[in-house]
PDB file of C-alpha atoms in Angstrom:
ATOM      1  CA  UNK A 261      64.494  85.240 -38.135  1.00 57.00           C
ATOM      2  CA  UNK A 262      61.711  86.878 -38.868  1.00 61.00           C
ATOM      3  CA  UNK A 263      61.639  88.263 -34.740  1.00 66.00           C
ATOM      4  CA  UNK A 264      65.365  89.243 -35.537  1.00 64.00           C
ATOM      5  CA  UNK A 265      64.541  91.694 -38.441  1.00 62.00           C
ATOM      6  CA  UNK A 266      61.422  93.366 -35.892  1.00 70.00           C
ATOM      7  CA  UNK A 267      63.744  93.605 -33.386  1.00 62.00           C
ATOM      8  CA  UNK A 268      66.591  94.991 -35.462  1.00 62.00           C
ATOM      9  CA  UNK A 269      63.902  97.216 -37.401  1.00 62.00           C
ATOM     10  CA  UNK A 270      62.641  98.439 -33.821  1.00 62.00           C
ATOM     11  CA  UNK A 271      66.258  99.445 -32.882  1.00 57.00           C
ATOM     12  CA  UNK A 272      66.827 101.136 -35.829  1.00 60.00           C
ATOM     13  CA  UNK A 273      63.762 103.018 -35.783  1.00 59.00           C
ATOM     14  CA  UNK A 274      64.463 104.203 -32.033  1.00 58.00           C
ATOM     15  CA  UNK A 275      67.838 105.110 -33.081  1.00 65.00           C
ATOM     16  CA  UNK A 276      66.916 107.133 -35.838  1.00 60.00           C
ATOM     17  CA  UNK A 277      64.500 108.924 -33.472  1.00 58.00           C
ATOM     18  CA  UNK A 278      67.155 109.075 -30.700  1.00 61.00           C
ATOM     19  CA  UNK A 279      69.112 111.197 -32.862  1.00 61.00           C
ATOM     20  CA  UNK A 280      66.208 112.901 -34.562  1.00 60.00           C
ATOM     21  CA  UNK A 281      65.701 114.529 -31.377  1.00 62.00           C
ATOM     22  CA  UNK A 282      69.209 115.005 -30.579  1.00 62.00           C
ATOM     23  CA  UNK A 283      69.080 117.555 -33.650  1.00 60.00           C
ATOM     24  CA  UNK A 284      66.050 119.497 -32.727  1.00 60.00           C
ATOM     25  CA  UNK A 285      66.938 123.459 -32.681  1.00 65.00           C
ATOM     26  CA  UNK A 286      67.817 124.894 -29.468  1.00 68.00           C
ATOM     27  CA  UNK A 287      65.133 127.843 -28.908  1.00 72.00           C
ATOM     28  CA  UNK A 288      66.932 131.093 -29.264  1.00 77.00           C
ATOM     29  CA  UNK A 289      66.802 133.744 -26.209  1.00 76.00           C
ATOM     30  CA  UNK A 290      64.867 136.678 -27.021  1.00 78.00           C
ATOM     31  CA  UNK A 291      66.763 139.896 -27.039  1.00 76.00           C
ATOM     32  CA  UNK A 292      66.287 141.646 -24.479  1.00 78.00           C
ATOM     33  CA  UNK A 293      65.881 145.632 -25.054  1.00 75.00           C
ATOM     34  CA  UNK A 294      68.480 148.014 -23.482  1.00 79.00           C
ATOM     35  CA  UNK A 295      66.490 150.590 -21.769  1.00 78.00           C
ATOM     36  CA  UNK A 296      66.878 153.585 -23.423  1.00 80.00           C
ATOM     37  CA  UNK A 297      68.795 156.512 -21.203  1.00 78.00           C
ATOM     38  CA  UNK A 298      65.914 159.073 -20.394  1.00 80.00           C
ATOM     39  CA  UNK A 299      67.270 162.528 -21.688  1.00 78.00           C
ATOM     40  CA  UNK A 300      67.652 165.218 -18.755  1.00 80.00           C
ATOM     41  CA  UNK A 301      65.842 168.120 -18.485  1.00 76.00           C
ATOM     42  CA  UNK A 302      67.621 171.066 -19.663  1.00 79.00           C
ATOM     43  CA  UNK A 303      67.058 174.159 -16.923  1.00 77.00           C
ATOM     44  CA  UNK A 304      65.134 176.735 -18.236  1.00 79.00           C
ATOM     45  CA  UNK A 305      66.710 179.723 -18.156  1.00 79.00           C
ATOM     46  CA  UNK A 306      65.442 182.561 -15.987  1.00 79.00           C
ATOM     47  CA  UNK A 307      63.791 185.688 -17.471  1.00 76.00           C
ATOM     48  CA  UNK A 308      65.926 189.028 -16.954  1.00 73.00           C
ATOM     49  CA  UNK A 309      64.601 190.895 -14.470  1.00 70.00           C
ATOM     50  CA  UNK A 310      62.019 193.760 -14.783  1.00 69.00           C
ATOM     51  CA  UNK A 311      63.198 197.197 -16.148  1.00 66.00           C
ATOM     52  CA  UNK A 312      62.000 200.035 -16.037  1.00 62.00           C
ATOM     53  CA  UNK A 313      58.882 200.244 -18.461  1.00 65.00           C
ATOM     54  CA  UNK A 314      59.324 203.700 -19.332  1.00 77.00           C
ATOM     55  CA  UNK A 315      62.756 205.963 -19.741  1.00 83.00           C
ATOM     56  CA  UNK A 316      62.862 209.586 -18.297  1.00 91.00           C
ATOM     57  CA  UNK A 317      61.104 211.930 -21.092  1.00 94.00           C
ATOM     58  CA  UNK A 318      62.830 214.137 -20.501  1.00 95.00           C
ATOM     59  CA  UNK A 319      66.446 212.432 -19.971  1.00 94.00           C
ATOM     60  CA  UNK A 320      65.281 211.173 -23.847  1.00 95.00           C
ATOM     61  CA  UNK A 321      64.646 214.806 -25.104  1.00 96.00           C
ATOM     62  CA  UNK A 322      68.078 216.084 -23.838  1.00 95.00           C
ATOM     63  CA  UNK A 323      70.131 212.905 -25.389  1.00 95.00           C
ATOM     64  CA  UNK A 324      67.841 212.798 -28.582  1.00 96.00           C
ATOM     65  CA  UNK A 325      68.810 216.675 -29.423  1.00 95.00           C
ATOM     66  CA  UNK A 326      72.504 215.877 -28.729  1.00 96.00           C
ATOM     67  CA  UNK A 327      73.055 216.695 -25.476  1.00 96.00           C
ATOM     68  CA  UNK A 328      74.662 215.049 -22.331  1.00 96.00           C
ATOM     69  CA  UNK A 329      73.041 214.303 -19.161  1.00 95.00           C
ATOM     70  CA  UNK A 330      74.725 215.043 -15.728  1.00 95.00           C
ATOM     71  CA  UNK A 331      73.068 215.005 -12.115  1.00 94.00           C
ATOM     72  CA  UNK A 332      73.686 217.803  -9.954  1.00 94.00           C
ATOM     73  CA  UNK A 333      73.263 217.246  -6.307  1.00 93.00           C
ATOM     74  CA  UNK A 334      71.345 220.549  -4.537  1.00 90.00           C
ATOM     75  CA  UNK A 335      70.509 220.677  -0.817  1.00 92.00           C
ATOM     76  CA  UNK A 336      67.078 220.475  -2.055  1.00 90.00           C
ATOM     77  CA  UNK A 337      67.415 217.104  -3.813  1.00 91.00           C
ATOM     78  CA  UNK A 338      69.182 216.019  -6.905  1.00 92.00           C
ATOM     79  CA  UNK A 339      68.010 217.357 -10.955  1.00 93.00           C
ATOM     80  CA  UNK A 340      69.340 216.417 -14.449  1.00 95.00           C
ATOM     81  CA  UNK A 341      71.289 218.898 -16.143  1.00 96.00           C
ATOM     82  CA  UNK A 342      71.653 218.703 -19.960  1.00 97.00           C
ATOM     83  CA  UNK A 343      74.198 219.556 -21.332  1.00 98.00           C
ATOM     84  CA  UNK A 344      73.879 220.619 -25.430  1.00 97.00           C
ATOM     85  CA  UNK A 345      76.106 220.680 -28.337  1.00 96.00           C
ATOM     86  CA  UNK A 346      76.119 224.807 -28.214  1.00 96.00           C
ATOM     87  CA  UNK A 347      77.485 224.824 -25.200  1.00 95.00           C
ATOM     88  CA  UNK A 348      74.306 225.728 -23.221  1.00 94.00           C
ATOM     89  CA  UNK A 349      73.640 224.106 -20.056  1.00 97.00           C
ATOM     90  CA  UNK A 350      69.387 223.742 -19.159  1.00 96.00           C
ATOM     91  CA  UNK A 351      67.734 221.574 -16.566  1.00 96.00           C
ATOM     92  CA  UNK A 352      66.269 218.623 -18.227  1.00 96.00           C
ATOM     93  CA  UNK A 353      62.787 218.937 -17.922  1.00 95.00           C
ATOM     94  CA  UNK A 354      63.129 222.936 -18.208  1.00 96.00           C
ATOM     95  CA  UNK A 355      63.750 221.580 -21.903  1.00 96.00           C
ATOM     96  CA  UNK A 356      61.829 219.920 -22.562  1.00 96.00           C
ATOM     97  CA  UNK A 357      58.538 221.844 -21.299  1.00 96.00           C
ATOM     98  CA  UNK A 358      60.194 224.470 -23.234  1.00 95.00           C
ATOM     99  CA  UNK A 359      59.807 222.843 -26.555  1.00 94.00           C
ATOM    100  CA  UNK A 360      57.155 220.887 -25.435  1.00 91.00           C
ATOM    101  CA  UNK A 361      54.084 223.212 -24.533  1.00 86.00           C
ATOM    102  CA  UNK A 362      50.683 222.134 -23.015  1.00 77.00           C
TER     103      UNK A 362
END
């Protein structure tokens, strides 16, 4: 009897470990990460193109006292004509080296 109680105690004790390791946690998968969407590059936008640095002094003089510009085409090329708020018509830089003395 006493070979029947080992050999019941032995099945029980595989059993019990049978279904110990029938309940042992199933490893988790590791997230995985989500690749991140790389941002585009935004075009840069394009400078204006170059001006003109400096204006017409004398073009500035006529408009600055009031007047109106107007380009009169002679057979020897063309010139600015201002005209002012009296009435009188000048060439531009007549003008202005007029009021404007060395």
């Amino acid at each position: 009897m006493k070979k029947r109680w080992e050999h019941a105690a032995a099945c029980a004790a595989l059993s019990a470990l049978a279904l110990l390791a029938g309940c042992k946690p199933q490893p988790q998968p590791q997230p995985q990460p989500q690749p991140q969407p790389q941002p585009q590059p935004q075009p840069q936008p394009q400078p204006p193109a170059p001006q003109a640095a400096i204006a017409n002094p004398a073009s500035e003089y006529c408009v600055k006292r009031g007047g109106r510009l107007e380009t009169v085409n002679e057979a020897d090329g063309a010139k600015g004509v201002c005209h002012l708020p009296d009435g009188t018509a000048i060439e531009e830089w007549t003008l202005y080296r007029r009021d404007h003395p060395a």
